[in-house]
Amino acid sequence: MAKIEKIVLSYSGGLDTSIILKWLQETYGCEVVTFTADLGQGEELEPARAKAEMSGVKDIRIIDLREEFVSDFVFPMLRANALYEGQYLLGSSIARPLIAKHLVGIAREVGAHAIAHGATGKGNDQVRFELAVNALDPSIKIIAPWRQWNIRSRMQLLEYAEKHHIPVPSDKRGEAPFSIDANLLHTSTEGKILENPAEVAPDHVYQRTVDPVDAPDTPEIITIGFERGDPVSVNGKSMTPAALLTELNGLGGRHGIGRLDLVENRFIGMKSRGIYETPGGTILLTAHRGIESITLDRAAAHLKDEIMPRYAELIYNGFWFAPEREMLQALIDQSQTFVSGEVTLRLYKGSASVISRASPLSLYSADLVTFEESAIAYDHHDAEGFIRLNGLRLRSWAARNGR
Ligand code: ARG
């Protein structure tokens, strides 16, 4: 086996990745470059720099990826109205390919032949990181300490930290904390009491949304502008993708929008229970469907809805950088050419509902649909023939069945 000279580590600065950093330095005896991404997780990232420095890291990368995350990953996914198993907005799934892309970029830049990540051996995230790295640079080796070392429990992990003088914050000393993954799109919480799906999630697991019961008693009306399928403004004010999602997270959080308590099927094979909070994403999904309802042709809309579960599953399973995802994306993107206009929503006690929509490119024809006399050429007799022919096979079928 060729000796590994340099490793790029996906590093949050938290306890687990600090231990991984030390373990890599010890096990491989080589330079480790750390990469910390700002995806809008709402944590100070500078402490990660200080911690990496203390561990002797010379090359420390901290990069603000918020705009790239929203414009190149979240928005393309939202164009598809993607939901995994009908409910999950894929907040963790969509962040992994972006992190992997930068890990690969840094590895190439610094001449590292290996990448390390802190995802455990039971989850989806290891799959997503590694499939993305495979697709972007097959020459890069992947190190997954959680699958390689013989630390098997929280106790052993803390022992390792003590032995190597890695500071363990007092709140991390007791029992294992919740496993939390946060970014601009969502917060996901798993583990501990949540592992029993029969237990109601305690209030304190929720971090960015209020309980709908405690949300304001007066509804809030907002308008979202879309251009070619992507949201571009809130209440008439143009915003960058990350600023727009941040704004909607604030509004949604205050009104208790986007909470989800879900048992899902992991790609790896087991079921898991998690609590998700996706306030801005939930508003955007509803708004996007609203603008599509007047700007998309029926067959185009239905085709999108047919492929959506497949597309969502590809993202969930880690195939963002796979040819079939790119093919479906091309189809989805083309469908969005005329998806422009404005949607007004009411935010109230946990729900975001469309209350009006308008577009200069609307296909909606009041003249055609009206119950009143219409100027447009529509012959009511055509409907009679339409129904007669559609009913032809039903009449044969019913006659044969002796009805
Ligand atoms: N189960 C979710 C997924 O696979 C979230 C995974 C990461 N979340 C966490 N709390 N560790 O997309």
mmCIF file of C-alpha atoms and ligand atoms in Angstrom:
data_model
loop_
_atom_site.group_PDB
_atom_site.id
_atom_site.type_symbol
_atom_site.label_atom_id
_atom_site.label_comp_id
_atom_site.label_asym_id
_atom_site.label_seq_id
_atom_site.Cartn_x
_atom_site.Cartn_y
_atom_site.Cartn_z
ATOM 1 C CA MET A 1 0.000 0.000 0.000
ATOM 2 C CA ALA A 2 1.435 3.367 -0.992
ATOM 3 C CA LYS A 3 2.103 5.683 1.913
ATOM 4 C CA ILE A 4 -0.364 8.544 2.291
ATOM 5 C CA GLU A 5 1.490 11.858 2.305
ATOM 6 C CA LYS A 6 -1.301 14.301 2.956
ATOM 7 C CA ILE A 7 -4.974 14.122 3.961
ATOM 8 C CA VAL A 8 -7.765 16.692 3.638
ATOM 9 C CA LEU A 9 -10.197 16.375 6.552
ATOM 10 C CA SER A 10 -13.765 17.629 6.625
ATOM 11 C CA TYR A 11 -13.490 19.386 9.986
ATOM 12 C CA SER A 12 -16.219 21.059 12.038
ATOM 13 C CA GLY A 13 -14.063 21.873 15.042
ATOM 14 C CA GLY A 14 -16.396 19.827 17.256
ATOM 15 C CA LEU A 15 -15.260 17.093 19.600
ATOM 16 C CA ASP A 16 -15.652 14.187 17.184
ATOM 17 C CA THR A 17 -13.714 15.716 14.316
ATOM 18 C CA SER A 18 -11.040 17.000 16.700
ATOM 19 C CA ILE A 19 -10.497 13.414 17.806
ATOM 20 C CA ILE A 20 -10.477 12.282 14.183
ATOM 21 C CA LEU A 21 -7.831 14.912 13.398
ATOM 22 C CA LYS A 22 -5.553 13.603 16.148
ATOM 23 C CA TRP A 23 -6.194 9.996 15.137
ATOM 24 C CA LEU A 24 -5.261 10.721 11.508
ATOM 25 C CA GLN A 25 -2.056 12.486 12.516
ATOM 26 C CA GLU A 26 -1.106 9.523 14.721
ATOM 27 C CA THR A 27 -2.194 6.722 12.440
ATOM 28 C CA TYR A 28 -0.848 8.061 9.171
ATOM 29 C CA GLY A 29 1.969 10.239 10.500
ATOM 30 C CA CYS A 30 1.353 12.785 7.760
ATOM 31 C CA GLU A 31 0.155 16.339 7.270
ATOM 32 C CA VAL A 32 -3.579 16.914 7.665
ATOM 33 C CA VAL A 33 -5.232 19.891 5.972
ATOM 34 C CA THR A 34 -8.568 20.886 7.541
ATOM 35 C CA PHE A 35 -11.576 22.128 5.621
ATOM 36 C CA THR A 36 -14.471 23.796 7.422
ATOM 37 C CA ALA A 37 -17.449 24.919 5.381
ATOM 38 C CA ASP A 38 -19.863 27.642 6.345
ATOM 39 C CA LEU A 39 -23.207 26.315 5.107
ATOM 40 C CA GLY A 40 -25.175 28.595 7.363
ATOM 41 C CA GLN A 41 -25.174 26.175 10.303
ATOM 42 C CA GLY A 42 -25.247 29.232 12.545
ATOM 43 C CA GLU A 43 -22.077 28.409 14.446
ATOM 44 C CA GLU A 44 -18.982 30.520 14.884
ATOM 45 C CA LEU A 45 -16.319 28.985 12.644
ATOM 46 C CA GLU A 46 -13.286 30.856 13.906
ATOM 47 C CA PRO A 47 -12.993 28.568 16.972
ATOM 48 C CA ALA A 48 -12.366 25.770 14.468
ATOM 49 C CA ARG A 49 -9.277 27.647 13.274
ATOM 50 C CA ALA A 50 -7.890 28.023 16.793
ATOM 51 C CA LYS A 51 -8.510 24.349 17.549
ATOM 52 C CA ALA A 52 -6.875 23.187 14.317
ATOM 53 C CA GLU A 53 -3.885 25.442 15.022
ATOM 54 C CA MET A 54 -3.556 23.965 18.477
ATOM 55 C CA SER A 55 -3.410 20.516 16.911
ATOM 56 C CA GLY A 56 -0.538 21.609 14.713
ATOM 57 C CA VAL A 57 -2.452 22.031 11.461
ATOM 58 C CA LYS A 58 -0.618 24.396 9.114
ATOM 59 C CA ASP A 59 -3.068 24.590 6.253
ATOM 60 C CA ILE A 60 -6.511 25.547 7.584
ATOM 61 C CA ARG A 61 -9.340 26.244 5.135
ATOM 62 C CA ILE A 62 -12.520 27.924 6.268
ATOM 63 C CA ILE A 63 -14.784 28.777 3.360
ATOM 64 C CA ASP A 64 -18.160 30.520 3.227
ATOM 65 C CA LEU A 65 -20.216 28.321 0.891
ATOM 66 C CA ARG A 66 -23.639 29.721 1.690
ATOM 67 C CA GLU A 67 -24.356 31.302 -1.701
ATOM 68 C CA GLU A 68 -23.028 28.338 -3.655
ATOM 69 C CA PHE A 69 -25.011 25.963 -1.448
ATOM 70 C CA VAL A 70 -28.312 27.710 -2.078
ATOM 71 C CA SER A 71 -27.878 28.722 -5.723
ATOM 72 C CA ASP A 72 -26.218 25.572 -7.095
ATOM 73 C CA PHE A 73 -27.657 22.858 -4.877
ATOM 74 C CA VAL A 74 -30.797 23.893 -2.953
ATOM 75 C CA PHE A 75 -32.496 25.873 -5.736
ATOM 76 C CA PRO A 76 -31.955 23.276 -8.494
ATOM 77 C CA MET A 77 -33.444 20.691 -6.111
ATOM 78 C CA LEU A 78 -36.411 22.925 -5.277
ATOM 79 C CA ARG A 79 -37.158 23.353 -8.993
ATOM 80 C CA ALA A 80 -38.100 19.671 -8.866
ATOM 81 C CA ASN A 81 -40.232 20.083 -5.685
ATOM 82 C CA ALA A 82 -38.099 17.246 -4.373
ATOM 83 C CA LEU A 83 -39.287 15.342 -1.308
ATOM 84 C CA TYR A 84 -37.932 11.997 -0.129
ATOM 85 C CA GLU A 85 -40.641 9.539 0.885
ATOM 86 C CA GLY A 86 -43.205 12.256 0.379
ATOM 87 C CA GLN A 87 -42.023 14.469 3.234
ATOM 88 C CA TYR A 88 -38.283 15.041 3.716
ATOM 89 C CA LEU A 89 -36.842 18.147 2.043
ATOM 90 C CA LEU A 90 -33.356 16.578 1.881
ATOM 91 C CA GLY A 91 -31.527 19.226 3.901
ATOM 92 C CA SER A 92 -28.581 16.991 4.867
ATOM 93 C CA SER A 93 -28.543 15.010 1.635
ATOM 94 C CA ILE A 94 -28.049 18.049 -0.577
ATOM 95 C CA ALA A 95 -25.181 19.488 1.488
ATOM 96 C CA ARG A 96 -22.905 16.454 1.169
ATOM 97 C CA PRO A 97 -22.077 16.694 -2.545
ATOM 98 C CA LEU A 98 -21.096 20.351 -2.087
ATOM 99 C CA ILE A 99 -18.734 19.534 0.789
ATOM 100 C CA ALA A 100 -17.295 16.638 -1.222
ATOM 101 C CA LYS A 101 -16.748 18.911 -4.213
ATOM 102 C CA HIS A 102 -14.633 21.287 -2.120
ATOM 103 C CA LEU A 103 -12.760 18.457 -0.393
ATOM 104 C CA VAL A 104 -11.756 17.196 -3.826
ATOM 105 C CA GLY A 105 -10.840 20.696 -5.010
ATOM 106 C CA ILE A 106 -8.602 21.305 -1.997
ATOM 107 C CA ALA A 107 -7.041 17.834 -2.258
ATOM 108 C CA ARG A 108 -6.044 18.555 -5.843
ATOM 109 C CA GLU A 109 -4.747 21.998 -4.993
ATOM 110 C CA VAL A 110 -2.529 20.822 -2.133
ATOM 111 C CA GLY A 111 -1.562 17.516 -3.739
ATOM 112 C CA ALA A 112 -3.320 15.293 -1.203
ATOM 113 C CA HIS A 113 -4.279 11.795 -2.271
ATOM 114 C CA ALA A 114 -6.759 11.150 0.513
ATOM 115 C CA ILE A 115 -9.849 12.684 2.017
ATOM 116 C CA ALA A 116 -11.252 11.947 5.475
ATOM 117 C CA HIS A 117 -14.746 12.498 6.853
ATOM 118 C CA GLY A 118 -16.396 12.054 10.225
ATOM 119 C CA ALA A 119 -19.590 10.332 9.113
ATOM 120 C CA THR A 120 -20.400 7.142 11.003
ATOM 121 C CA GLY A 121 -20.633 3.676 9.514
ATOM 122 C CA LYS A 122 -24.397 3.383 9.848
ATOM 123 C CA GLY A 123 -25.655 6.484 8.102
ATOM 124 C CA ASN A 124 -26.367 7.874 4.667
ATOM 125 C CA ASP A 125 -23.772 10.626 4.865
ATOM 126 C CA GLN A 126 -20.754 8.327 4.425
ATOM 127 C CA VAL A 127 -22.359 7.027 1.226
ATOM 128 C CA ARG A 128 -23.074 10.524 -0.079
ATOM 129 C CA PHE A 129 -19.544 11.820 0.598
ATOM 130 C CA GLU A 130 -17.877 8.847 -0.944
ATOM 131 C CA LEU A 131 -20.076 8.450 -4.019
ATOM 132 C CA ALA A 132 -19.508 12.144 -4.753
ATOM 133 C CA VAL A 133 -15.731 11.784 -4.386
ATOM 134 C CA ASN A 134 -15.806 8.688 -6.632
ATOM 135 C CA ALA A 135 -17.652 10.637 -9.288
ATOM 136 C CA LEU A 136 -15.404 13.697 -9.095
ATOM 137 C CA ASP A 137 -11.972 12.097 -8.730
ATOM 138 C CA PRO A 138 -11.632 8.309 -8.641
ATOM 139 C CA SER A 139 -7.926 8.583 -7.782
ATOM 140 C CA ILE A 140 -8.666 9.990 -4.327
ATOM 141 C CA LYS A 141 -8.610 7.539 -1.424
ATOM 142 C CA ILE A 142 -11.225 7.877 1.301
ATOM 143 C CA ILE A 143 -10.543 7.491 4.990
ATOM 144 C CA ALA A 144 -13.567 6.955 7.227
ATOM 145 C CA PRO A 145 -12.199 6.714 10.794
ATOM 146 C CA TRP A 146 -15.539 5.648 12.260
ATOM 147 C CA ARG A 147 -15.318 2.481 10.147
ATOM 148 C CA GLN A 148 -11.614 1.932 10.702
ATOM 149 C CA TRP A 149 -10.633 2.610 14.292
ATOM 150 C CA ASN A 150 -11.649 0.406 17.188
ATOM 151 C CA ILE A 151 -13.432 3.092 19.156
ATOM 152 C CA ARG A 152 -16.869 1.547 19.561
ATOM 153 C CA SER A 153 -18.554 3.611 22.241
ATOM 154 C CA ARG A 154 -18.901 7.126 23.500
ATOM 155 C CA MET A 155 -16.870 6.169 26.586
ATOM 156 C CA GLN A 156 -13.942 4.988 24.475
ATOM 157 C CA LEU A 157 -14.141 8.182 22.450
ATOM 158 C CA LEU A 158 -13.912 10.345 25.566
ATOM 159 C CA GLU A 159 -11.045 8.194 26.873
ATOM 160 C CA TYR A 160 -9.166 8.745 23.651
ATOM 161 C CA ALA A 161 -9.713 12.506 23.984
ATOM 162 C CA GLU A 162 -8.437 12.591 27.569
ATOM 163 C CA LYS A 163 -5.393 10.537 26.666
ATOM 164 C CA HIS A 164 -4.510 12.939 23.863
ATOM 165 C CA HIS A 165 -5.251 16.147 25.765
ATOM 166 C CA ILE A 166 -8.163 17.085 23.533
ATOM 167 C CA PRO A 167 -10.393 19.368 25.603
ATOM 168 C CA VAL A 168 -13.826 17.835 26.230
ATOM 169 C CA PRO A 169 -16.460 20.527 26.897
ATOM 170 C CA SER A 170 -18.403 19.787 30.074
ATOM 171 C CA ASP A 171 -21.710 19.355 28.209
ATOM 172 C CA LYS A 172 -20.095 16.572 26.166
ATOM 173 C CA ARG A 173 -18.909 14.617 29.199
ATOM 174 C CA GLY A 174 -22.149 12.914 30.187
ATOM 175 C CA GLU A 175 -24.284 10.811 27.933
ATOM 176 C CA ALA A 176 -24.090 11.125 24.165
ATOM 177 C CA PRO A 177 -25.644 14.327 22.787
ATOM 178 C CA PHE A 178 -28.230 14.404 20.009
ATOM 179 C CA SER A 179 -26.745 13.987 16.558
ATOM 180 C CA ILE A 180 -27.451 17.318 14.906
ATOM 181 C CA ASP A 181 -26.804 18.442 11.356
ATOM 182 C CA ALA A 182 -27.612 22.041 10.495
ATOM 183 C CA ASN A 183 -27.267 24.291 7.462
ATOM 184 C CA LEU A 184 -29.201 27.074 5.744
ATOM 185 C CA LEU A 185 -31.853 24.624 4.569
ATOM 186 C CA HIS A 186 -32.549 22.678 7.747
ATOM 187 C CA THR A 187 -31.709 21.365 11.164
ATOM 188 C CA SER A 188 -31.864 17.599 11.579
ATOM 189 C CA THR A 189 -31.838 15.983 14.997
ATOM 190 C CA GLU A 190 -31.437 12.255 15.608
ATOM 191 C CA GLY A 191 -30.448 9.895 18.411
ATOM 192 C CA LYS A 192 -31.068 9.537 22.146
ATOM 193 C CA ILE A 193 -34.747 9.512 23.082
ATOM 194 C CA LEU A 194 -35.708 10.019 19.416
ATOM 195 C CA GLU A 195 -34.450 6.507 18.667
ATOM 196 C CA ASN A 196 -37.720 5.247 20.073
ATOM 197 C CA PRO A 197 -40.339 6.276 17.493
ATOM 198 C CA ALA A 198 -43.071 5.617 20.063
ATOM 199 C CA GLU A 199 -41.726 8.461 22.228
ATOM 200 C CA VAL A 200 -42.969 11.996 21.595
ATOM 201 C CA ALA A 201 -40.076 14.347 20.774
ATOM 202 C CA PRO A 202 -39.424 16.728 23.678
ATOM 203 C CA ASP A 203 -39.832 20.450 22.995
ATOM 204 C CA HIS A 204 -36.153 21.241 23.438
ATOM 205 C CA VAL A 205 -35.095 19.328 20.305
ATOM 206 C CA TYR A 206 -36.552 22.122 18.193
ATOM 207 C CA GLN A 207 -34.003 24.837 17.513
ATOM 208 C CA ARG A 208 -35.158 27.128 14.750
ATOM 209 C CA THR A 209 -38.938 27.019 14.845
ATOM 210 C CA VAL A 210 -41.429 27.874 17.567
ATOM 211 C CA ASP A 211 -44.200 25.468 18.448
ATOM 212 C CA PRO A 212 -47.121 26.415 16.135
ATOM 213 C CA VAL A 213 -49.275 26.686 19.265
ATOM 214 C CA ASP A 214 -47.059 29.563 20.459
ATOM 215 C CA ALA A 215 -46.806 31.255 17.039
ATOM 216 C CA PRO A 216 -48.363 34.719 16.598
ATOM 217 C CA ASP A 217 -52.166 34.868 16.552
ATOM 218 C CA THR A 218 -52.106 37.249 13.612
ATOM 219 C CA PRO A 219 -51.181 35.820 10.216
ATOM 220 C CA GLU A 220 -48.380 37.350 8.164
ATOM 221 C CA ILE A 221 -48.784 37.887 4.423
ATOM 222 C CA ILE A 222 -45.681 37.660 2.227
ATOM 223 C CA THR A 223 -45.023 37.752 -1.503
ATOM 224 C CA ILE A 224 -42.263 35.770 -3.192
ATOM 225 C CA GLY A 225 -41.074 36.615 -6.715
ATOM 226 C CA PHE A 226 -39.848 33.836 -9.043
ATOM 227 C CA GLU A 227 -37.764 33.937 -12.184
ATOM 228 C CA ARG A 228 -37.335 30.800 -14.266
ATOM 229 C CA GLY A 229 -38.238 28.588 -11.359
ATOM 230 C CA ASP A 230 -35.999 30.226 -8.752
ATOM 231 C CA PRO A 231 -37.109 32.609 -5.993
ATOM 232 C CA VAL A 232 -35.532 36.037 -6.418
ATOM 233 C CA SER A 233 -37.374 38.415 -4.102
ATOM 234 C CA VAL A 234 -39.379 38.668 -0.884
ATOM 235 C CA ASN A 235 -41.993 41.412 -0.568
ATOM 236 C CA GLY A 236 -40.630 43.092 -3.691
ATOM 237 C CA LYS A 237 -37.056 43.202 -2.419
ATOM 238 C CA SER A 238 -34.487 41.382 -4.576
ATOM 239 C CA MET A 239 -32.152 39.141 -2.635
ATOM 240 C CA THR A 240 -29.269 36.781 -3.251
ATOM 241 C CA PRO A 241 -30.167 33.104 -2.852
ATOM 242 C CA ALA A 242 -28.595 32.743 0.606
ATOM 243 C CA ALA A 243 -30.050 36.033 1.857
ATOM 244 C CA LEU A 244 -33.502 35.029 0.597
ATOM 245 C CA LEU A 245 -33.432 31.641 2.306
ATOM 246 C CA THR A 246 -32.131 33.265 5.515
ATOM 247 C CA GLU A 247 -35.018 35.750 5.426
ATOM 248 C CA LEU A 248 -37.599 33.000 4.914
ATOM 249 C CA ASN A 249 -36.059 30.908 7.696
ATOM 250 C CA GLY A 250 -36.640 33.828 10.050
ATOM 251 C CA LEU A 251 -40.242 34.315 8.929
ATOM 252 C CA GLY A 252 -41.025 30.604 8.893
ATOM 253 C CA GLY A 253 -39.358 29.969 12.233
ATOM 254 C CA ARG A 254 -41.428 32.663 13.920
ATOM 255 C CA HIS A 255 -44.641 31.097 12.584
ATOM 256 C CA GLY A 256 -43.695 27.515 13.457
ATOM 257 C CA ILE A 257 -43.477 26.409 9.818
ATOM 258 C CA GLY A 258 -41.571 23.374 8.536
ATOM 259 C CA ARG A 259 -41.416 20.971 11.479
ATOM 260 C CA LEU A 260 -41.321 17.288 10.596
ATOM 261 C CA ASP A 261 -41.157 14.193 12.791
ATOM 262 C CA LEU A 262 -40.249 11.382 10.414
ATOM 263 C CA VAL A 263 -39.363 7.706 10.302
ATOM 264 C CA GLU A 264 -37.441 7.249 7.075
ATOM 265 C CA ASN A 265 -35.716 4.426 5.228
ATOM 266 C CA ARG A 266 -31.949 4.931 5.086
ATOM 267 C CA PHE A 267 -30.144 3.828 1.914
ATOM 268 C CA ILE A 268 -27.963 1.574 4.096
ATOM 269 C CA GLY A 269 -31.036 -0.463 4.992
ATOM 270 C CA MET A 270 -32.386 0.502 8.393
ATOM 271 C CA LYS A 271 -35.249 2.725 9.423
ATOM 272 C CA SER A 272 -34.409 5.817 11.443
ATOM 273 C CA ARG A 273 -36.395 8.502 13.196
ATOM 274 C CA GLY A 274 -35.480 12.157 12.988
ATOM 275 C CA ILE A 275 -36.835 15.612 13.701
ATOM 276 C CA TYR A 276 -36.422 18.098 10.877
ATOM 277 C CA GLU A 277 -36.944 21.851 10.835
ATOM 278 C CA THR A 278 -37.016 23.375 7.367
ATOM 279 C CA PRO A 279 -38.884 26.683 7.711
ATOM 280 C CA GLY A 280 -37.690 28.573 4.615
ATOM 281 C CA GLY A 281 -37.589 25.453 2.450
ATOM 282 C CA THR A 282 -41.176 24.583 3.335
ATOM 283 C CA ILE A 283 -42.378 28.076 2.384
ATOM 284 C CA LEU A 284 -40.433 27.867 -0.892
ATOM 285 C CA LEU A 285 -41.838 24.467 -1.823
ATOM 286 C CA THR A 286 -45.401 25.714 -1.357
ATOM 287 C CA ALA A 287 -44.688 28.960 -3.202
ATOM 288 C CA HIS A 288 -42.944 27.183 -6.079
ATOM 289 C CA ARG A 289 -45.871 24.831 -6.559
ATOM 290 C CA GLY A 290 -48.066 27.918 -6.533
ATOM 291 C CA ILE A 291 -46.220 29.665 -9.358
ATOM 292 C CA GLU A 292 -45.962 26.406 -11.319
ATOM 293 C CA SER A 293 -49.727 25.941 -11.066
ATOM 294 C CA ILE A 294 -50.322 28.852 -13.443
ATOM 295 C CA THR A 295 -47.186 28.711 -15.606
ATOM 296 C CA LEU A 296 -46.689 25.010 -16.361
ATOM 297 C CA ASP A 297 -48.588 23.053 -18.951
ATOM 298 C CA ARG A 298 -50.540 20.135 -17.489
ATOM 299 C CA ALA A 299 -48.519 17.361 -19.113
ATOM 300 C CA ALA A 300 -45.249 19.080 -18.223
ATOM 301 C CA ALA A 301 -46.351 19.439 -14.604
ATOM 302 C CA HIS A 302 -47.482 15.829 -14.373
ATOM 303 C CA LEU A 303 -44.276 14.514 -15.937
ATOM 304 C CA LYS A 304 -42.270 16.494 -13.366
ATOM 305 C CA ASP A 305 -44.330 14.973 -10.585
ATOM 306 C CA GLU A 306 -43.755 11.479 -11.949
ATOM 307 C CA ILE A 307 -39.991 11.761 -11.995
ATOM 308 C CA MET A 308 -39.791 13.686 -8.714
ATOM 309 C CA PRO A 309 -39.664 10.654 -6.367
ATOM 310 C CA ARG A 310 -36.908 9.119 -8.478
ATOM 311 C CA TYR A 311 -34.944 12.369 -8.505
ATOM 312 C CA ALA A 312 -35.374 12.808 -4.728
ATOM 313 C CA GLU A 313 -34.218 9.250 -4.115
ATOM 314 C CA LEU A 314 -31.079 9.863 -6.187
ATOM 315 C CA ILE A 315 -30.212 12.846 -4.000
ATOM 316 C CA TYR A 316 -31.055 10.964 -0.799
ATOM 317 C CA ASN A 317 -28.893 8.016 -1.840
ATOM 318 C CA GLY A 318 -25.908 10.191 -2.771
ATOM 319 C CA PHE A 319 -26.043 10.173 -6.553
ATOM 320 C CA TRP A 320 -25.950 13.955 -7.097
ATOM 321 C CA PHE A 321 -22.930 13.717 -9.401
ATOM 322 C CA ALA A 322 -24.326 10.775 -11.387
ATOM 323 C CA PRO A 323 -25.354 10.922 -15.048
ATOM 324 C CA GLU A 324 -28.986 10.026 -14.375
ATOM 325 C CA ARG A 325 -29.356 12.888 -11.865
ATOM 326 C CA GLU A 326 -27.906 15.298 -14.408
ATOM 327 C CA MET A 327 -30.280 14.001 -17.084
ATOM 328 C CA LEU A 328 -33.301 14.502 -14.842
ATOM 329 C CA GLN A 329 -31.982 17.936 -13.860
ATOM 330 C CA ALA A 330 -31.817 18.964 -17.528
ATOM 331 C CA LEU A 331 -35.458 17.962 -17.915
ATOM 332 C CA ILE A 332 -36.505 19.812 -14.769
ATOM 333 C CA ASP A 333 -34.510 22.936 -15.663
ATOM 334 C CA GLN A 334 -36.038 23.084 -19.120
ATOM 335 C CA SER A 335 -39.506 22.913 -17.604
ATOM 336 C CA GLN A 336 -38.780 26.101 -15.636
ATOM 337 C CA THR A 337 -38.299 28.448 -18.633
ATOM 338 C CA PHE A 338 -41.652 30.176 -18.044
ATOM 339 C CA VAL A 339 -41.943 29.692 -14.284
ATOM 340 C CA SER A 340 -41.814 33.394 -13.403
ATOM 341 C CA GLY A 341 -44.172 35.615 -11.438
ATOM 342 C CA GLU A 342 -45.330 36.283 -7.900
ATOM 343 C CA VAL A 343 -46.937 34.170 -5.216
ATOM 344 C CA THR A 344 -48.550 35.547 -2.077
ATOM 345 C CA LEU A 345 -48.724 33.336 0.988
ATOM 346 C CA ARG A 346 -50.212 33.488 4.428
ATOM 347 C CA LEU A 347 -47.992 32.301 7.257
ATOM 348 C CA TYR A 348 -50.037 31.251 10.228
ATOM 349 C CA LYS A 349 -49.536 28.821 13.121
ATOM 350 C CA GLY A 350 -47.353 26.271 11.395
ATOM 351 C CA SER A 351 -48.677 26.571 7.869
ATOM 352 C CA ALA A 352 -47.728 28.447 4.735
ATOM 353 C CA SER A 353 -50.660 28.658 2.320
ATOM 354 C CA VAL A 354 -50.818 30.207 -1.108
ATOM 355 C CA ILE A 355 -53.529 32.865 -1.218
ATOM 356 C CA SER A 356 -52.841 34.330 -4.686
ATOM 357 C CA ARG A 357 -50.525 33.965 -7.679
ATOM 358 C CA ALA A 358 -49.854 36.043 -10.793
ATOM 359 C CA SER A 359 -47.557 35.858 -13.795
ATOM 360 C CA PRO A 360 -47.140 37.709 -17.100
ATOM 361 C CA LEU A 361 -46.510 34.214 -18.521
ATOM 362 C CA SER A 362 -49.593 32.623 -17.028
ATOM 363 C CA LEU A 363 -51.425 29.875 -18.920
ATOM 364 C CA TYR A 364 -54.497 30.458 -16.816
ATOM 365 C CA SER A 365 -57.426 31.777 -18.825
ATOM 366 C CA ALA A 366 -60.321 33.211 -16.865
ATOM 367 C CA ASP A 367 -62.119 33.617 -20.164
ATOM 368 C CA LEU A 368 -61.813 29.923 -20.905
ATOM 369 C CA VAL A 369 -62.806 28.616 -17.501
ATOM 370 C CA THR A 370 -65.564 31.104 -16.637
ATOM 371 C CA PHE A 371 -69.102 29.970 -15.771
ATOM 372 C CA GLU A 372 -70.319 33.071 -17.605
ATOM 373 C CA GLU A 373 -70.642 33.466 -21.368
ATOM 374 C CA SER A 374 -67.148 33.326 -22.890
ATOM 375 C CA ALA A 375 -65.679 35.036 -25.924
ATOM 376 C CA ILE A 376 -63.180 32.267 -26.544
ATOM 377 C CA ALA A 377 -64.086 29.589 -29.059
ATOM 378 C CA TYR A 378 -65.153 26.655 -26.921
ATOM 379 C CA ASP A 379 -67.855 24.410 -28.276
ATOM 380 C CA HIS A 380 -69.765 22.662 -25.498
ATOM 381 C CA HIS A 381 -70.682 19.881 -27.921
ATOM 382 C CA ASP A 382 -66.984 18.932 -28.128
ATOM 383 C CA ALA A 383 -67.191 17.900 -24.454
ATOM 384 C CA GLU A 384 -70.028 15.523 -25.281
ATOM 385 C CA GLY A 385 -67.921 13.658 -27.885
ATOM 386 C CA PHE A 386 -64.898 13.768 -25.600
ATOM 387 C CA ILE A 387 -66.790 11.988 -22.841
ATOM 388 C CA ARG A 388 -68.505 9.557 -25.259
ATOM 389 C CA LEU A 389 -65.163 8.332 -26.627
ATOM 390 C CA ASN A 390 -63.512 8.161 -23.225
ATOM 391 C CA GLY A 391 -66.489 6.185 -21.977
ATOM 392 C CA LEU A 392 -66.469 3.726 -24.888
ATOM 393 C CA ARG A 393 -64.255 1.132 -23.246
ATOM 394 C CA LEU A 394 -65.969 1.572 -19.876
ATOM 395 C CA ARG A 395 -69.335 0.781 -21.493
ATOM 396 C CA SER A 396 -67.882 -2.371 -23.094
ATOM 397 C CA TRP A 397 -66.328 -3.407 -19.809
ATOM 398 C CA ALA A 398 -69.514 -2.843 -17.833
ATOM 399 C CA ALA A 399 -71.610 -4.712 -20.423
ATOM 400 C CA ARG A 400 -69.260 -7.719 -20.308
ATOM 401 C CA ASN A 401 -69.441 -7.729 -16.471
ATOM 402 C CA GLY A 402 -73.214 -7.846 -16.704
ATOM 403 C CA ARG A 403 -73.787 -4.588 -14.885
HETATM 404 N N1 ARG B 1 -31.314 11.192 8.146
HETATM 405 C C1 ARG B 1 -30.991 12.418 7.461
HETATM 406 C C2 ARG B 1 -30.423 12.105 6.097
HETATM 407 O O1 ARG B 1 -29.920 11.038 5.875
HETATM 408 C C3 ARG B 1 -30.072 13.312 8.259
HETATM 409 C C4 ARG B 1 -28.659 12.804 8.475
HETATM 410 C C5 ARG B 1 -27.736 13.721 9.222
HETATM 411 N N2 ARG B 1 -28.328 14.216 10.399
HETATM 412 C C6 ARG B 1 -27.868 14.052 11.650
HETATM 413 N N3 ARG B 1 -28.610 14.509 12.619
HETATM 414 N N4 ARG B 1 -26.748 13.460 11.902
HETATM 415 O O2 ARG B 1 -30.463 12.942 5.226
#
